């Protein structure tokens, strides 16, 4: 078959373009990023899969816990092999940020999330959110018998009737908000009363199960444990309802899951691209359409329709960078909770 030079040149250009695109995708997959992940494993895996499918950039996930990873990053410093850090709650992000170990995020990433769901300094960003709730036994308690404020649980009338998981990062983030909103004395007094009044559980789901079986009348947890159980069999939440404190009460605290690019990363462009995808339409759609039941925080992005809208929670305003995990653990240790 005879091919004219213009046709041949055109074919060569197309072939070169395809080869270049293939090489870029292959290079992106080989030269991927490492994520220290303290978010739920299935959620982060869904984010990673969606990002890799769209960009060709490989994501290696190392799973762990909020404060364990935060302290590890501080110890590793400039030698950290991680490119991105994701957390369930923001105090761990604040710890790394205070050590000046995050790289500033690009303006186009910050623009995707409203100011109230990210720190003012722009060093990291909110990627999802969860609301504090009081899960209660709906067969025992009517609405008029519920605490009007989180602080009300220090009253002797609640002795032995409520629970929480004090050792977990979830609960410690809630205490961090109480500390920021009400100060050290109120927080210390509340924790002291909690030691006397509350039953400790080893996790939020176990605390909710304790409510469901009548072990306690109520428990302070995050909302998504209830919704996740309801979406499955509902066997651990069939007797449970959720009370939202609202009114900017400390008990209405909305905790931000965070994401940041480490200053030590050798692949900052790829790391920034990952966070842009997570906070953009693709990543926030994973929250809307998936089964994590965490809130989407992207500008104009919808959350799972089963959830009470974020705007209706009337949460208190808390600057996430001010949440002090060390002070909280000191106070909880002094109260005998840790």
mmCIF file of N, CA, C and O in Angstrom, residues 106-115 117-118 125-127 272-284 296-301:
data_model
loop_
_atom_site.group_PDB
_atom_site.id
_atom_site.type_symbol
_atom_site.label_atom_id
_atom_site.label_comp_id
_atom_site.label_asym_id
_atom_site.label_seq_id
_atom_site.Cartn_x
_atom_site.Cartn_y
_atom_site.Cartn_z
ATOM 1 N N UNK A 106 -1.744 24.382 47.039
ATOM 2 C CA UNK A 106 -2.022 25.281 45.929
ATOM 3 C C UNK A 106 -3.371 25.968 46.101
ATOM 4 O O UNK A 106 -4.314 25.387 46.665
ATOM 5 N N UNK A 107 -3.474 27.183 45.598
ATOM 6 C CA UNK A 107 -4.689 27.985 45.748
ATOM 7 C C UNK A 107 -5.903 27.307 45.142
ATOM 8 O O UNK A 107 -7.022 27.416 45.669
ATOM 9 N N UNK A 108 -5.720 26.581 44.037
ATOM 10 C CA UNK A 108 -6.879 25.943 43.399
ATOM 11 C C UNK A 108 -7.426 24.783 44.231
ATOM 12 O O UNK A 108 -8.613 24.450 44.128
ATOM 13 N N UNK A 109 -6.597 24.199 45.080
ATOM 14 C CA UNK A 109 -7.078 23.161 46.003
ATOM 15 C C UNK A 109 -7.872 23.804 47.131
ATOM 16 O O UNK A 109 -8.987 23.384 47.451
ATOM 17 N N UNK A 110 -7.306 24.840 47.728
ATOM 18 C CA UNK A 110 -7.976 25.531 48.839
ATOM 19 C C UNK A 110 -9.326 26.086 48.411
ATOM 20 O O UNK A 110 -10.286 26.088 49.197
ATOM 21 N N UNK A 111 -9.424 26.528 47.175
ATOM 22 C CA UNK A 111 -10.672 27.124 46.683
ATOM 23 C C UNK A 111 -11.802 26.105 46.604
ATOM 24 O O UNK A 111 -12.978 26.489 46.541
ATOM 25 N N UNK A 112 -11.485 24.822 46.650
ATOM 26 C CA UNK A 112 -12.516 23.788 46.522
ATOM 27 C C UNK A 112 -13.237 23.485 47.826
ATOM 28 O O UNK A 112 -14.256 22.791 47.817
ATOM 29 N N UNK A 113 -12.719 24.000 48.953
ATOM 30 C CA UNK A 113 -13.312 23.709 50.264
ATOM 31 C C UNK A 113 -13.578 25.016 51.002
ATOM 32 O O UNK A 113 -12.675 25.862 51.098
ATOM 33 N N UNK A 114 -14.791 25.233 51.531
ATOM 34 C CA UNK A 114 -15.103 26.465 52.265
ATOM 35 C C UNK A 114 -14.162 26.686 53.443
ATOM 36 O O UNK A 114 -13.613 25.727 54.009
ATOM 37 N N UNK A 115 -13.998 27.933 53.813
ATOM 38 C CA UNK A 115 -13.042 28.305 54.861
ATOM 39 C C UNK A 115 -13.307 27.613 56.192
ATOM 40 O O UNK A 115 -12.377 27.333 56.939
ATOM 41 N N UNK A 117 -14.081 24.673 56.758
ATOM 42 C CA UNK A 117 -13.675 23.273 56.760
ATOM 43 C C UNK A 117 -12.192 23.102 56.424
ATOM 44 O O UNK A 117 -11.758 22.046 55.947
ATOM 45 N N UNK A 118 -11.407 24.118 56.711
ATOM 46 C CA UNK A 118 -9.961 24.060 56.539
ATOM 47 C C UNK A 118 -9.313 25.107 57.439
ATOM 48 O O UNK A 118 -9.958 26.084 57.821
ATOM 49 N N UNK A 125 -5.959 20.702 54.431
ATOM 50 C CA UNK A 125 -7.329 20.964 54.000
ATOM 51 C C UNK A 125 -8.276 19.885 54.502
ATOM 52 O O UNK A 125 -7.875 18.745 54.745
ATOM 53 N N UNK A 126 -9.545 20.265 54.688
ATOM 54 C CA UNK A 126 -10.563 19.294 55.050
ATOM 55 C C UNK A 126 -10.913 18.433 53.851
ATOM 56 O O UNK A 126 -11.031 18.931 52.732
ATOM 57 N N UNK A 127 -11.072 17.145 54.093
ATOM 58 C CA UNK A 127 -11.418 16.218 53.015
ATOM 59 C C UNK A 127 -12.769 15.544 53.249
ATOM 60 O O UNK A 127 -13.378 15.010 52.325
ATOM 61 N N UNK A 272 -0.067 17.039 45.420
ATOM 62 C CA UNK A 272 -1.044 18.123 45.307
ATOM 63 C C UNK A 272 -2.208 17.693 44.404
ATOM 64 O O UNK A 272 -3.373 17.979 44.690
ATOM 65 N N UNK A 273 -1.879 16.991 43.312
ATOM 66 C CA UNK A 273 -2.916 16.514 42.392
ATOM 67 C C UNK A 273 -3.870 15.545 43.089
ATOM 68 O O UNK A 273 -5.084 15.570 42.852
ATOM 69 N N UNK A 274 -3.327 14.716 43.978
ATOM 70 C CA UNK A 274 -4.163 13.769 44.729
ATOM 71 C C UNK A 274 -5.162 14.504 45.613
ATOM 72 O O UNK A 274 -6.364 14.194 45.620
ATOM 73 N N UNK A 275 -4.679 15.499 46.372
ATOM 74 C CA UNK A 275 -5.583 16.236 47.246
ATOM 75 C C UNK A 275 -6.579 17.072 46.453
ATOM 76 O O UNK A 275 -7.717 17.272 46.885
ATOM 77 N N UNK A 276 -6.166 17.542 45.287
ATOM 78 C CA UNK A 276 -7.109 18.268 44.444
ATOM 79 C C UNK A 276 -8.231 17.346 43.995
ATOM 80 O O UNK A 276 -9.401 17.746 43.949
ATOM 81 N N UNK A 277 -7.900 16.102 43.677
ATOM 82 C CA UNK A 277 -8.911 15.143 43.237
ATOM 83 C C UNK A 277 -9.829 14.764 44.404
ATOM 84 O O UNK A 277 -11.053 14.718 44.244
ATOM 85 N N UNK A 278 -9.255 14.515 45.568
ATOM 86 C CA UNK A 278 -10.049 14.111 46.737
ATOM 87 C C UNK A 278 -11.049 15.193 47.135
ATOM 88 O O UNK A 278 -12.202 14.904 47.473
ATOM 89 N N UNK A 279 -10.622 16.456 47.073
ATOM 90 C CA UNK A 279 -11.507 17.549 47.484
ATOM 91 C C UNK A 279 -12.379 18.060 46.339
ATOM 92 O O UNK A 279 -13.235 18.914 46.556
ATOM 93 N N UNK A 280 -12.155 17.541 45.141
ATOM 94 C CA UNK A 280 -12.949 17.941 43.981
ATOM 95 C C UNK A 280 -14.156 17.044 43.780
ATOM 96 O O UNK A 280 -14.520 16.235 44.645
ATOM 97 N N UNK A 281 -14.762 17.132 42.620
ATOM 98 C CA UNK A 281 -16.004 16.424 42.343
ATOM 99 C C UNK A 281 -15.857 14.912 42.432
ATOM 100 O O UNK A 281 -16.729 14.220 42.979
ATOM 101 N N UNK A 282 -14.755 14.373 41.919
ATOM 102 C CA UNK A 282 -14.555 12.933 41.960
ATOM 103 C C UNK A 282 -14.473 12.390 43.368
ATOM 104 O O UNK A 282 -15.183 11.446 43.742
ATOM 105 N N UNK A 283 -13.606 12.995 44.192
ATOM 106 C CA UNK A 283 -13.421 12.529 45.563
ATOM 107 C C UNK A 283 -14.627 12.750 46.440
ATOM 108 O O UNK A 283 -14.983 11.897 47.264
ATOM 109 N N UNK A 284 -15.300 13.875 46.282
ATOM 110 C CA UNK A 284 -16.472 14.164 47.110
ATOM 111 C C UNK A 284 -17.673 13.320 46.688
ATOM 112 O O UNK A 284 -18.544 13.004 47.510
ATOM 113 N N UNK A 296 -19.543 15.245 52.900
ATOM 114 C CA UNK A 296 -18.739 15.908 51.885
ATOM 115 C C UNK A 296 -18.523 17.355 52.319
ATOM 116 O O UNK A 296 -19.422 17.984 52.870
ATOM 117 N N UNK A 297 -17.316 17.884 52.063
ATOM 118 C CA UNK A 297 -17.000 19.259 52.464
ATOM 119 C C UNK A 297 -16.621 20.143 51.280
ATOM 120 O O UNK A 297 -16.337 21.325 51.451
ATOM 121 N N UNK A 298 -16.617 19.584 50.090
ATOM 122 C CA UNK A 298 -16.274 20.363 48.908
ATOM 123 C C UNK A 298 -17.301 21.449 48.634
ATOM 124 O O UNK A 298 -18.489 21.289 48.927
ATOM 125 N N UNK A 299 -16.835 22.556 48.081
ATOM 126 C CA UNK A 299 -17.707 23.689 47.766
ATOM 127 C C UNK A 299 -18.840 23.238 46.846
ATOM 128 O O UNK A 299 -18.628 22.761 45.741
ATOM 129 N N UNK A 300 -20.088 23.351 47.355
ATOM 130 C CA UNK A 300 -21.257 23.014 46.557
ATOM 131 C C UNK A 300 -21.501 21.531 46.366
ATOM 132 O O UNK A 300 -22.419 21.151 45.630
ATOM 133 N N UNK A 301 -20.716 20.672 47.025
ATOM 134 C CA UNK A 301 -20.871 19.229 46.847
ATOM 135 C C UNK A 301 -21.873 18.663 47.857
ATOM 136 O O UNK A 301 -21.906 19.063 49.020
#
